[in-house]
CSV table of C-alpha atoms in Angstrom, one decimal:
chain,number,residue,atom,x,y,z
Z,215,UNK,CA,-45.1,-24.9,-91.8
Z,216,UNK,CA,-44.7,-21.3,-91.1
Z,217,UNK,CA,-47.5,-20.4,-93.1
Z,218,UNK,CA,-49.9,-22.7,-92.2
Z,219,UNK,CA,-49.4,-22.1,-88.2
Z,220,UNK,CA,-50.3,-18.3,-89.0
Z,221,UNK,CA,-53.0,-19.6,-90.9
Z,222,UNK,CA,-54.8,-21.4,-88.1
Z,223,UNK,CA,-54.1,-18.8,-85.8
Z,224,UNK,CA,-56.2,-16.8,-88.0
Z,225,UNK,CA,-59.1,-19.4,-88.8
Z,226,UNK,CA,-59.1,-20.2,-85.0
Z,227,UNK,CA,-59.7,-15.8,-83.6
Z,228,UNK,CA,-62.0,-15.3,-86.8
Z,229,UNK,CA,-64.2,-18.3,-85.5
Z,230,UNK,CA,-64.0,-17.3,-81.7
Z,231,UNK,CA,-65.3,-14.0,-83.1
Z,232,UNK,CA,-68.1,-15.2,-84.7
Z,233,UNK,CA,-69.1,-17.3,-82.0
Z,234,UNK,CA,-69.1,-14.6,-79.4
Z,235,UNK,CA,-70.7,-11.8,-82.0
Z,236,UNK,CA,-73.5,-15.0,-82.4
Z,237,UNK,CA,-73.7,-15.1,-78.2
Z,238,UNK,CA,-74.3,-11.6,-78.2
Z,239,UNK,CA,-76.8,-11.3,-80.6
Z,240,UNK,CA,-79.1,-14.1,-79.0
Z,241,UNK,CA,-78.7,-12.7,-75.5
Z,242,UNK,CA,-80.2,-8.8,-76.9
Z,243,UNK,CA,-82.8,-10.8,-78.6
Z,244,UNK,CA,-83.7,-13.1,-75.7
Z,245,UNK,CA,-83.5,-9.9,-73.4
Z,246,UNK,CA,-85.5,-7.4,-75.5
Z,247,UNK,CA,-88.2,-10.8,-75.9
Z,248,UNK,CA,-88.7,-10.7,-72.2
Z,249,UNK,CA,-88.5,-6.8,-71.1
Z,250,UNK,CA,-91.3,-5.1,-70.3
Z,251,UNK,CA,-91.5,-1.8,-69.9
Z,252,UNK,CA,-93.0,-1.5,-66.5
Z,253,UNK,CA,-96.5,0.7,-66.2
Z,254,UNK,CA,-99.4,1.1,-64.3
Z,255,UNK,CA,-102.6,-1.2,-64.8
Z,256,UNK,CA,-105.9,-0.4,-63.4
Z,257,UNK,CA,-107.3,-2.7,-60.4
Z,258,UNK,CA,-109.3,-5.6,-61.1
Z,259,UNK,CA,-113.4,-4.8,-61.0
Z,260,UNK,CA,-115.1,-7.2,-58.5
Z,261,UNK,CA,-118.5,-7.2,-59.3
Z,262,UNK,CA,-122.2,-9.5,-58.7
Z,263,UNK,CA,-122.9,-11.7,-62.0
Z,264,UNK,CA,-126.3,-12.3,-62.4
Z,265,UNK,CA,-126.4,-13.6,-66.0
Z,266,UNK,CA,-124.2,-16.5,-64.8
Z,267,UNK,CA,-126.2,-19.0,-63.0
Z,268,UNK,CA,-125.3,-19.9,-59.2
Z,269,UNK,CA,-122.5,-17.1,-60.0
Z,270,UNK,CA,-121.6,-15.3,-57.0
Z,271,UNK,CA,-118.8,-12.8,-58.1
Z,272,UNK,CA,-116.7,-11.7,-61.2
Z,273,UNK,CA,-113.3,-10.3,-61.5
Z,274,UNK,CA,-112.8,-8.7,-64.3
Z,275,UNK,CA,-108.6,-7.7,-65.1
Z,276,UNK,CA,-107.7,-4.8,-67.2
Z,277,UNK,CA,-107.3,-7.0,-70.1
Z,278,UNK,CA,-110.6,-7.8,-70.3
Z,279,UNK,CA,-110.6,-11.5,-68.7
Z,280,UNK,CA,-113.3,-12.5,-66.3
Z,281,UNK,CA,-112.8,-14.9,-63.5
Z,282,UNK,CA,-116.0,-16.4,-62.0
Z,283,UNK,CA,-116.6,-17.6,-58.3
Z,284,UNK,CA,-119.6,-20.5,-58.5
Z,285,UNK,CA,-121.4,-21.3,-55.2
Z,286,UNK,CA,-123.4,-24.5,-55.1
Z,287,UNK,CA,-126.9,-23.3,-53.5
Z,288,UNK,CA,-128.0,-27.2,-52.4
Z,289,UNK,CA,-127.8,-28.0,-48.7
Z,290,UNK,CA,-125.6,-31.1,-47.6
Z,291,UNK,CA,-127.0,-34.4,-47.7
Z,292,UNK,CA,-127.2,-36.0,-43.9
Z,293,UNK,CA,-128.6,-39.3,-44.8
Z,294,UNK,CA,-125.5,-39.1,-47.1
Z,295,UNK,CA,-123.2,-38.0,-44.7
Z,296,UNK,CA,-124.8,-40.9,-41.7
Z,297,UNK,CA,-124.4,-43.5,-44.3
Z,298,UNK,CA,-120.3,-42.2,-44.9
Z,299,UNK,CA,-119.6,-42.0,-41.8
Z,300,UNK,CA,-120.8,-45.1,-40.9
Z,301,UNK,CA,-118.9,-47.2,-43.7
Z,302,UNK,CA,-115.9,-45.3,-42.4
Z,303,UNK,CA,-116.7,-46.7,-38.3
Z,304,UNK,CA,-117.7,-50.0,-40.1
Z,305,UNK,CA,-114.5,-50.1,-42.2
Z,306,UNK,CA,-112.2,-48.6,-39.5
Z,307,UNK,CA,-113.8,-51.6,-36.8
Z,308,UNK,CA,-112.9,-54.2,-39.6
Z,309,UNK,CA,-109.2,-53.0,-39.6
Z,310,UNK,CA,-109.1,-52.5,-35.8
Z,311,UNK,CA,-110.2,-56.3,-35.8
Z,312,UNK,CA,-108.0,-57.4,-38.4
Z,313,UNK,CA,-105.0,-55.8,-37.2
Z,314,UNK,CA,-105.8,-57.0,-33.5
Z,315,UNK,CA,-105.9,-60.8,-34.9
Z,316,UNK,CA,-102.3,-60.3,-37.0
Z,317,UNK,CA,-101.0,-58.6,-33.3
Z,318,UNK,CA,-102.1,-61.9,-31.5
Z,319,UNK,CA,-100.8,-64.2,-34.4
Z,320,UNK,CA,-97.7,-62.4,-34.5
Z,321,UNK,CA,-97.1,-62.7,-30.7
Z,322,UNK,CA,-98.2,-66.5,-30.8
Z,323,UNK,CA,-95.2,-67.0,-33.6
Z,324,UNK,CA,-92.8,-64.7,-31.1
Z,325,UNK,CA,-93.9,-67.0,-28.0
Z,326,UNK,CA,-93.4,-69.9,-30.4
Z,327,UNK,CA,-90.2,-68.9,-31.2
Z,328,UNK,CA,-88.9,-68.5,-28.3
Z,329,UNK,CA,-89.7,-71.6,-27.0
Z,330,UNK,CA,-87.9,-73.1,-29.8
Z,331,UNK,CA,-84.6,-70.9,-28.7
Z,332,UNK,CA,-85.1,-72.1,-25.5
Z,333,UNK,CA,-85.2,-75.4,-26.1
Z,334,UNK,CA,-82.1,-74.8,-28.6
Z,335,UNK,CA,-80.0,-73.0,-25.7
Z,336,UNK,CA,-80.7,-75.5,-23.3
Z,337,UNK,CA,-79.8,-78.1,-26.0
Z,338,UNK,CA,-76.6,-76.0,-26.4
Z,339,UNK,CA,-75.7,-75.7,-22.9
Z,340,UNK,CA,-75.8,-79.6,-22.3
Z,341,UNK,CA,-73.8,-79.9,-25.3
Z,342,UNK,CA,-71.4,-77.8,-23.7
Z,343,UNK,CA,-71.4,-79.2,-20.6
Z,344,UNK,CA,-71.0,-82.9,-21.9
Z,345,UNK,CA,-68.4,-81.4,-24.3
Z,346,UNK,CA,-66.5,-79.4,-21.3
Z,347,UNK,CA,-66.6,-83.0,-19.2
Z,348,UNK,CA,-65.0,-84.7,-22.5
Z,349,UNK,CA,-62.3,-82.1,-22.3
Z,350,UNK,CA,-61.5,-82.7,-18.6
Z,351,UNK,CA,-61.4,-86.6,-19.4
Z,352,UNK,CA,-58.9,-85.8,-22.1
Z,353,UNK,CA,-57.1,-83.6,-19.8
Z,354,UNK,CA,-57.1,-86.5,-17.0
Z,355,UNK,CA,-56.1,-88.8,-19.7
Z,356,UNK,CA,-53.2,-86.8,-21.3
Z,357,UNK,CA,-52.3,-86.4,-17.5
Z,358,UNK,CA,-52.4,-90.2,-17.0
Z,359,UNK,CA,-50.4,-90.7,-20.3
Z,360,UNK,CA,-47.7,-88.7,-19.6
Z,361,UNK,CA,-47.2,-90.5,-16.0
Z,362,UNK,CA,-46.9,-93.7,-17.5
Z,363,UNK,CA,-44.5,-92.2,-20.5
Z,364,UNK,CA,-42.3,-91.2,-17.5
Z,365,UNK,CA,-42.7,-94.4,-15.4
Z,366,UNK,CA,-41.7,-96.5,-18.9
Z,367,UNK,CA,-38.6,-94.0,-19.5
Z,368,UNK,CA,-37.6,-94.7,-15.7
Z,369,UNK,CA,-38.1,-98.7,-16.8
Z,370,UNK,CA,-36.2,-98.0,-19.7
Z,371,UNK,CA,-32.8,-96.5,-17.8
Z,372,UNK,CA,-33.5,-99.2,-15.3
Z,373,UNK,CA,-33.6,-101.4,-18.1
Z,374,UNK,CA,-30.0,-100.3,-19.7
Z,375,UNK,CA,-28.3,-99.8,-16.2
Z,376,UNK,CA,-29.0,-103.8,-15.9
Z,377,UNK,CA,-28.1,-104.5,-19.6
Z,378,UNK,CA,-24.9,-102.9,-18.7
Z,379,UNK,CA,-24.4,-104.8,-15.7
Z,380,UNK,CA,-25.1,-107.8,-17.4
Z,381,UNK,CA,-22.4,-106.8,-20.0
Z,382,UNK,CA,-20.1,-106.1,-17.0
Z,383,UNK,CA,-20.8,-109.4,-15.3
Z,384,UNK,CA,-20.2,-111.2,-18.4
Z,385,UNK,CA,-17.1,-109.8,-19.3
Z,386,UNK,CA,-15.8,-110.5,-15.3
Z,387,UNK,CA,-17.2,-114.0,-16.1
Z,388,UNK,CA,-15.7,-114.4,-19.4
Z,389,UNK,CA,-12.2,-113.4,-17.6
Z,390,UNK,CA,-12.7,-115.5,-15.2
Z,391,UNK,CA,-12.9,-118.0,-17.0
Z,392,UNK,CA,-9.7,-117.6,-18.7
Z,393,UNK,CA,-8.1,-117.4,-15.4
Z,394,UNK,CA,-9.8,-120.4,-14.2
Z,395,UNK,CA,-8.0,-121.8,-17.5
Z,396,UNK,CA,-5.1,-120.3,-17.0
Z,397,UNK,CA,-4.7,-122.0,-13.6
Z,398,UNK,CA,-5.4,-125.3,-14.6
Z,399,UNK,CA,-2.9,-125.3,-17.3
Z,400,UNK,CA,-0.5,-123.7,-15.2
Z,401,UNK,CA,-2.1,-126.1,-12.2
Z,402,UNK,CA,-1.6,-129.5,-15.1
Z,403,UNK,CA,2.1,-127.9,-15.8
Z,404,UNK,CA,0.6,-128.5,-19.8
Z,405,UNK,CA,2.3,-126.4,-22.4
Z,406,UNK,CA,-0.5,-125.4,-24.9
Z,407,UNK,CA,-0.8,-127.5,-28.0
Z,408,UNK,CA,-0.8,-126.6,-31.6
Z,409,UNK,CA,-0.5,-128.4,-34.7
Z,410,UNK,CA,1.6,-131.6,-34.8
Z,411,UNK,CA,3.1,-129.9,-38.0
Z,412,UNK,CA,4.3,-126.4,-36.2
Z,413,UNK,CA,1.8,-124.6,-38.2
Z,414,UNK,CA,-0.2,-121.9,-36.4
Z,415,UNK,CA,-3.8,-123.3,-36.4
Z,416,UNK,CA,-6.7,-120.3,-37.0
Z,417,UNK,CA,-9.3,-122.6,-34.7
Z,418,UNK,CA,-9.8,-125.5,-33.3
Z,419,UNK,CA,-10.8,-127.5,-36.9
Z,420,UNK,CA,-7.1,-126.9,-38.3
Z,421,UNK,CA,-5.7,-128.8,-35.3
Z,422,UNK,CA,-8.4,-131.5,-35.6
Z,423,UNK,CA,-7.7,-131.9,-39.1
Z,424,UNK,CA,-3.1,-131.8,-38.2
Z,425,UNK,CA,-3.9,-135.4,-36.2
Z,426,UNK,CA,-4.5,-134.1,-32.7
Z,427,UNK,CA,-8.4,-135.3,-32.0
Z,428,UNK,CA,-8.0,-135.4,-28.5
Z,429,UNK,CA,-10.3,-133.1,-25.9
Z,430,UNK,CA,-7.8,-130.4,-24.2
Z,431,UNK,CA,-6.7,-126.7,-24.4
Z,432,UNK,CA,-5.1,-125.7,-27.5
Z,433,UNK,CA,-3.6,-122.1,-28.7
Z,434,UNK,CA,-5.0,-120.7,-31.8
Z,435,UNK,CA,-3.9,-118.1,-34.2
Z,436,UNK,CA,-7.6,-116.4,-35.6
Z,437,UNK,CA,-6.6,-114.2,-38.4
Z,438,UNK,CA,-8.1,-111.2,-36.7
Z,439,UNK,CA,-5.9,-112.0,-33.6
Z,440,UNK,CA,-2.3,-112.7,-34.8
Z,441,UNK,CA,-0.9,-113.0,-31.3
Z,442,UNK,CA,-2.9,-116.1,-30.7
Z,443,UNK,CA,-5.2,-117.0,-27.0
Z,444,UNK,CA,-6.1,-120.4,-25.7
Z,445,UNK,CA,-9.4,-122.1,-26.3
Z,446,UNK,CA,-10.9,-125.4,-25.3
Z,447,UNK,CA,-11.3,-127.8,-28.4
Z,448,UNK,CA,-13.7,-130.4,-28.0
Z,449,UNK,CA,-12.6,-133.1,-30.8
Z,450,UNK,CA,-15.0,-135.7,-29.6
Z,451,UNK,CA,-18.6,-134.6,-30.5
Z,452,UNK,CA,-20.5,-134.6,-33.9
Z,453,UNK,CA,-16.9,-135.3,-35.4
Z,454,UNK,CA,-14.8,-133.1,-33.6
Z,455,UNK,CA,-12.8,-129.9,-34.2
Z,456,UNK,CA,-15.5,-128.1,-32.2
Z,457,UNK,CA,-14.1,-124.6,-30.5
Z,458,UNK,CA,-15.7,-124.0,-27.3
């Protein structure tokens, strides 16, 4: 490897040489190509030509070539010149007139355009008017709506504050009642019934079916009340057993 790395080295400055020896070479040649040594050359002769026709001059250079300045003896043509110039009035009138007439089409298209935004903006602004009026409506509306949401939730407490009353009043009634029972059986000097057997009857049915079918206040035992209340058994309609 040690061998090769010195060889490459080598390959690699012998090339650069050559390169830069070929550079070198090219630029002297190139250079010598193009130098010249600088000198004095005679003036250019200026001189009449009268062996070439309608000739006025000739410069003649030091090496040897000849320039020659021609004059054209003939006069101008008017009638020529007339007719030219007026094609050119003719043509410049025609494109004058043409570019008058695309002017006034152009500003008929503008004015008609315009009209047309006009009529657009004004069709805008009514639109925006009748869509600023719907907004107020909805406004008024949403207004309106939330009014009657609050008048139906002061129905609505108004509503419960009754429903509880009601409850209230019911249960006074319903314990009135009882007392109103109480007194009469206290006011009869009864003794609640039961079954004839001495079992504790769970409604009103039990003591129909024991043998006692007559109307009266009885004391049942419900299973969810172990501690018994008194009821009213009606024992004479549809067949009896009936707890009121």
């Amino acid at each position: 490897p040690q061998r090769m790395s010195c060889g490459y080295i080598l390959c690699t400055v012998l090339l650069s040489v050559a390169v830069l020896l070929a550079v070198t070479v090219t630029g002297a040649i190139l250079f010598m190509n193009h130098y010249h040594t600088p000198g004095t050359e005679p003036p250019p002769v200026i001189s009449t030509n009268p062996e070439e026709a309608n000739a006025l001059v000739t410069i003649e250079k030091a090496d040897s070539s000849r320039i020659n300045i021609f004059i054209d003896p003939n006069c101008p043509d008017g009638a020529g010149t007339l007719g030219r110039l007026e094609g050119l009035q003719t043509s410049l009138l025609h494109t004058l007139t043409d570019h008058d007439a695309e002017a006034k089409a152009t500003k008929s298209q503008q004015k008609a355009l315009l009209v047309t935004v006009a009529d657009e903006v004004a069709k805008l602004l009514t639109h925006a008017v009748q869509l600023r009026a719907d907004c107020d409506g909805l406004k008024k509306g949403h207004s309106a709506m939330g009014q009657e949401l609050s008048a139906l939730q002061g129905e609505q407490g108004r509503l419960i504050q009754l429903l509880s009353e009601s409850q209230t009043n019911m249960a006074r009634l319903v314990s009135s009642v009882s007392d109103v029972l109480d007194t009469l059986q206290k006011a009869r000097g009864a003794r609640p019934r039961g079954c004839s057997n001495g079992s504790r009857p769970r409604d009103c049915f039990d003591i129909y079916v024991s043998g006692q079918q007559e109307d009266g206040i009885y004391s049942i035992f419900p299973t969810h009340y172990p501690s018994g209340f008194q009821v009213y058994c009606d024992m004479t309609t549809d067949g009896g057993g009936w707890t009121v």
